[in-house]
Structures are given as structure tokens and as C-alpha cells.
mmCIF file with all atom_site columns, C-alpha atoms in Angstrom:
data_model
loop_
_atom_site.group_PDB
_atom_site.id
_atom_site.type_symbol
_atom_site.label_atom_id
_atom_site.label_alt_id
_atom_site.label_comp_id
_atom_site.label_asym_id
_atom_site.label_entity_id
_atom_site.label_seq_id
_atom_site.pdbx_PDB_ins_code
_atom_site.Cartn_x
_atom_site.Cartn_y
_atom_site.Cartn_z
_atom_site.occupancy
_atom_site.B_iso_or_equiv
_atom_site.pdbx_formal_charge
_atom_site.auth_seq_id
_atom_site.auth_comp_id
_atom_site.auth_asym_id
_atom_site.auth_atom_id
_atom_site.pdbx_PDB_model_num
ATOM 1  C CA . UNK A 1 1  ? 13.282 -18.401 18.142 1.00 94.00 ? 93  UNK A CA 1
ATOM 2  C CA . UNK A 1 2  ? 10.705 -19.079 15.437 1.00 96.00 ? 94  UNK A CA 1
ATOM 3  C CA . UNK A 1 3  ? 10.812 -18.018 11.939 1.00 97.00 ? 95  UNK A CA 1
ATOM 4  C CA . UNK A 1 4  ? 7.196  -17.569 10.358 1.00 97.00 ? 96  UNK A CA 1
ATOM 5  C CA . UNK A 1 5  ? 7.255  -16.678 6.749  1.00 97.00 ? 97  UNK A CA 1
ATOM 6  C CA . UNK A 1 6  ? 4.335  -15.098 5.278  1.00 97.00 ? 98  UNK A CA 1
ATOM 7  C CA . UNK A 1 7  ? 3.827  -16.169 1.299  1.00 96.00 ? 99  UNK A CA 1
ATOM 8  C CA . UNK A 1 8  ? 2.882  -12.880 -0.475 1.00 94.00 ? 100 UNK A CA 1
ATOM 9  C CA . UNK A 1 9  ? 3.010  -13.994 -3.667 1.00 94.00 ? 101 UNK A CA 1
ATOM 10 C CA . UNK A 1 10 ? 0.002  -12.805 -5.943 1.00 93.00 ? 102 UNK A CA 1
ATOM 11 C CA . UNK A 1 11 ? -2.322 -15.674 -5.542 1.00 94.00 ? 103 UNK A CA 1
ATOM 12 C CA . UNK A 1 12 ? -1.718 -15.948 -1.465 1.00 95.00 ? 104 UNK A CA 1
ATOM 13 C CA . UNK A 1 13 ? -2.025 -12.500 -1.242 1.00 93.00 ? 105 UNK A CA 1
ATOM 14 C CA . UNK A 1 14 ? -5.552 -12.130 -3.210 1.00 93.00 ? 106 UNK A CA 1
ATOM 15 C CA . UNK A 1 15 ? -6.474 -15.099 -0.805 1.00 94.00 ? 107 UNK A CA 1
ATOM 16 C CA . UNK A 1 16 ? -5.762 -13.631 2.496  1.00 93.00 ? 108 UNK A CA 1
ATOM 17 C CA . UNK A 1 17 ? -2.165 -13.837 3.425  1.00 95.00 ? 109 UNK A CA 1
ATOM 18 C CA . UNK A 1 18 ? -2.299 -9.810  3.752  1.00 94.00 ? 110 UNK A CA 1
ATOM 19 C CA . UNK A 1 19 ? -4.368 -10.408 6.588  1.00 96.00 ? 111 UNK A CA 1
ATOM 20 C CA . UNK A 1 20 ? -2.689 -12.940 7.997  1.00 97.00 ? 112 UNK A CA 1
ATOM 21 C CA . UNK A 1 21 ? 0.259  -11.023 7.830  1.00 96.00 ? 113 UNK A CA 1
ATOM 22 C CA . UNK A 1 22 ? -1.880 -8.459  9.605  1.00 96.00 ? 114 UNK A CA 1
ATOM 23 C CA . UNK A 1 23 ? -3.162 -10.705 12.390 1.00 97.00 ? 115 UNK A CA 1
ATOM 24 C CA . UNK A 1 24 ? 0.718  -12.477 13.054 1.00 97.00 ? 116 UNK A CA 1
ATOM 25 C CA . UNK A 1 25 ? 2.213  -9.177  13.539 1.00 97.00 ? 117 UNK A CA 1
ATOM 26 C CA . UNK A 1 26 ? -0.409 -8.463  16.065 1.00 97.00 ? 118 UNK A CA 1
ATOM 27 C CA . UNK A 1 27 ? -0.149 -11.211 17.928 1.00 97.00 ? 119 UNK A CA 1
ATOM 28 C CA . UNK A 1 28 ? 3.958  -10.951 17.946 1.00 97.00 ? 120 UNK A CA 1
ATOM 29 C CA . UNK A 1 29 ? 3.561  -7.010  19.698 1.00 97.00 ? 121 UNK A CA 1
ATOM 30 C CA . UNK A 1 30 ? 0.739  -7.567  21.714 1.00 97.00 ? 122 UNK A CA 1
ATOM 31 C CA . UNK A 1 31 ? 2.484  -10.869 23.668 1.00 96.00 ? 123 UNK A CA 1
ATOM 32 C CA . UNK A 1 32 ? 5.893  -9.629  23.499 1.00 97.00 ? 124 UNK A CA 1
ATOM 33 C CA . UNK A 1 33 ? 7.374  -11.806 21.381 1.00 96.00 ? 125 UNK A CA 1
ATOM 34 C CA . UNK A 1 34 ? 9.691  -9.907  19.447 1.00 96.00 ? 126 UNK A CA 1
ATOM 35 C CA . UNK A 1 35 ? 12.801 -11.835 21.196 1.00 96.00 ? 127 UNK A CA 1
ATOM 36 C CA . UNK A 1 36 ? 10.520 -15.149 20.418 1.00 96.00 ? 128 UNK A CA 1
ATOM 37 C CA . UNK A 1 37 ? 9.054  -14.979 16.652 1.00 97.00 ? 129 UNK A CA 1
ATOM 38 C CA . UNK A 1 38 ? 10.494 -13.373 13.309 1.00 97.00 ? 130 UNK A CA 1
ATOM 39 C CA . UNK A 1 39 ? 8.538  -13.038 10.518 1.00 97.00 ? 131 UNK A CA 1
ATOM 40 C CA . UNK A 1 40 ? 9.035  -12.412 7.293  1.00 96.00 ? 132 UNK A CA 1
ATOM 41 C CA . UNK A 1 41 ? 7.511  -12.194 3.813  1.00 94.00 ? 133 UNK A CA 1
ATOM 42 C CA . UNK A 1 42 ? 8.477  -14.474 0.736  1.00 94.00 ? 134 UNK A CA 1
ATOM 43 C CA . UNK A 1 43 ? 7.630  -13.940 -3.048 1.00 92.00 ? 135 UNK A CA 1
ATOM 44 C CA . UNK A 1 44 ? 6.391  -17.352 -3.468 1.00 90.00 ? 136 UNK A CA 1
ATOM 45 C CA . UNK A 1 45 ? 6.399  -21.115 -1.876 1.00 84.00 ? 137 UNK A CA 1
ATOM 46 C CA . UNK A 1 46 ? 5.824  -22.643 -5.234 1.00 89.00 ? 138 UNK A CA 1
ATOM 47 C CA . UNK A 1 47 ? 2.380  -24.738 -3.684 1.00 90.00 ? 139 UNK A CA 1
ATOM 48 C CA . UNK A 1 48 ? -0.151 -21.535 -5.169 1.00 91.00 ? 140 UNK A CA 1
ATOM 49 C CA . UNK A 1 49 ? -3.078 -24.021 -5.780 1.00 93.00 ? 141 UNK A CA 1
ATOM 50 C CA . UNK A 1 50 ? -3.099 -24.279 -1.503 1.00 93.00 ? 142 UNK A CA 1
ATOM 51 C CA . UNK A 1 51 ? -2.554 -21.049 -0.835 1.00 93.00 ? 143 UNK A CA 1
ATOM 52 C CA . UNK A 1 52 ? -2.324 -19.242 1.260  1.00 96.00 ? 144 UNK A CA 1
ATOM 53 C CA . UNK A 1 53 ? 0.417  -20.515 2.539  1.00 97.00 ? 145 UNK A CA 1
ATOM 54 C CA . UNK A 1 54 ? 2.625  -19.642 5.905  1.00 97.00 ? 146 UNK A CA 1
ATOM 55 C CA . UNK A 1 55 ? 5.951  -21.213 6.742  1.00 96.00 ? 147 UNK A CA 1
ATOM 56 C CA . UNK A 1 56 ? 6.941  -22.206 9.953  1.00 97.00 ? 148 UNK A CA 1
ATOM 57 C CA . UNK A 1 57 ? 10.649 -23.069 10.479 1.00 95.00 ? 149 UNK A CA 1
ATOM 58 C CA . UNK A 1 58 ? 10.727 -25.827 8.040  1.00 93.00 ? 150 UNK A CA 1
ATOM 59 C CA . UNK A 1 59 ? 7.079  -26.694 7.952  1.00 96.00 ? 151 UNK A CA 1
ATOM 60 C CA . UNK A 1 60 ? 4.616  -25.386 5.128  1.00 96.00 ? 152 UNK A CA 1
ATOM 61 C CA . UNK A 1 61 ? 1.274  -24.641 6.145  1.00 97.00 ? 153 UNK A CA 1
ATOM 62 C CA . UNK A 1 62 ? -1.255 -24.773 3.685  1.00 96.00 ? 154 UNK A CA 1
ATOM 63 C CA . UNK A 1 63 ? -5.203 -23.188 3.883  1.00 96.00 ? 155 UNK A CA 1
ATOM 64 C CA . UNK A 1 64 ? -4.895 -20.915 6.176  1.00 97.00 ? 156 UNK A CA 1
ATOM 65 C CA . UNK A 1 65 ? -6.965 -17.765 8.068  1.00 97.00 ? 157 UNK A CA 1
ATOM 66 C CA . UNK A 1 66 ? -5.450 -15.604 10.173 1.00 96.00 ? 158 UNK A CA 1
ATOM 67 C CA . UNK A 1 67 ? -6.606 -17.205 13.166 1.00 96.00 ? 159 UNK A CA 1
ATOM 68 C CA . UNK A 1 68 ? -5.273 -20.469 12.199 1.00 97.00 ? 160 UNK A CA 1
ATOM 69 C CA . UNK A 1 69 ? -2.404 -18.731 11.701 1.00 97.00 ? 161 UNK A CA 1
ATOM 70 C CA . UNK A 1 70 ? -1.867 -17.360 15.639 1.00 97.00 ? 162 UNK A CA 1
ATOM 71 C CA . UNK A 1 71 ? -2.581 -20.773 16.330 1.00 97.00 ? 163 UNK A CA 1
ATOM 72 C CA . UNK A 1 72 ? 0.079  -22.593 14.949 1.00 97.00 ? 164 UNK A CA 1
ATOM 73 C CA . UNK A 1 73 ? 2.504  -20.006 16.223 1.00 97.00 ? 165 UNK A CA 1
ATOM 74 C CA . UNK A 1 74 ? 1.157  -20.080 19.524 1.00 96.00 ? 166 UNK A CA 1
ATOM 75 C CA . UNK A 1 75 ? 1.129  -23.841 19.631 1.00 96.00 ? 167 UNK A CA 1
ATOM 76 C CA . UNK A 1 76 ? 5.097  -23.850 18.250 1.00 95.00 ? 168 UNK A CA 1
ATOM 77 C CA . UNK A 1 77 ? 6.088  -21.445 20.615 1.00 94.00 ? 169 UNK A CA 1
ATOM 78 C CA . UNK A 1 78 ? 4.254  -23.951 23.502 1.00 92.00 ? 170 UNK A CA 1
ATOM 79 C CA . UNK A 1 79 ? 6.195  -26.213 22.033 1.00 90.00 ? 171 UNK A CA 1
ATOM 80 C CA . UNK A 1 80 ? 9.639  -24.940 22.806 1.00 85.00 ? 172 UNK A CA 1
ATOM 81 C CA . UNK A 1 81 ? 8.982  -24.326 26.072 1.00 73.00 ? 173 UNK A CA 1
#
């Protein structure tokens, strides 16, 4: 399993994350992949100035659009398997 947390601190937040958010949880119920991805929301990564910002296990994403978003997740998940 994957854990993808969602920075929705104030400054990712006015930037997109809320979308992002959005678009992640879509992709999670439309594949299935409840058993496969958790996600979760933080207060803050501390790195505002690159915002938004997604974490994925350990690694912090920086920049990035929804879509960019079900990408790296989709390319993990490829990853494990």
C-alpha cells in the first residue's frame, strides 16, 4: 500500500491542492484502489514557496496539477507490481 498525503495548508490549498485532492480521490474509487492507496491530508509540509505539494510515501512532490498528481500515483503503484 501507498500513502499519498495531500498538503492543505493555506498556501497549497489557494494553489490547487483542493483539486488535487479532488482528482486523487477519483482516481482511488474509480480503479479500485481502496486496498492499494491511502490518502490523507496534512496541515503543512513546511516547503510553501513550491507548493502545492503532495507526499508520496517518503517522497515530496513539489508543483503539482491534479493530473500530475494521478500520475505519480499511477506510476508508484506500477512500480510495486
Amino acid at each position: 500500500m501507498i500513502t499519498v498525503t495531500i498538503c492543505m495548508g493555506s498556501s497549497c490549498f489557494s494553489r490547487g491542492n483542493a483539486g488535487t485532492a479532488e482528482a486523487i480521490q477519483r482516481y482511488v474509487a474509480e480503479n479500485g484502489l481502496q486496498d492499494k492507496v491511502a490518502v490523507r491530508g496534512c496541515l503543512c509540509e513546511g516547503e510553501c514557496k513550491n507548493g502545492p505539494n503532495i507526499r508520496v510515501d517518503d517522497t515530496l512532490y513539489e508543483n503539482v496539477s491534479p493530473d500530475m498528481a494521478v500520475d505519480i500515483i499511477s506510476r508508484q503503484l506500477e512500480a510495486q507490481t
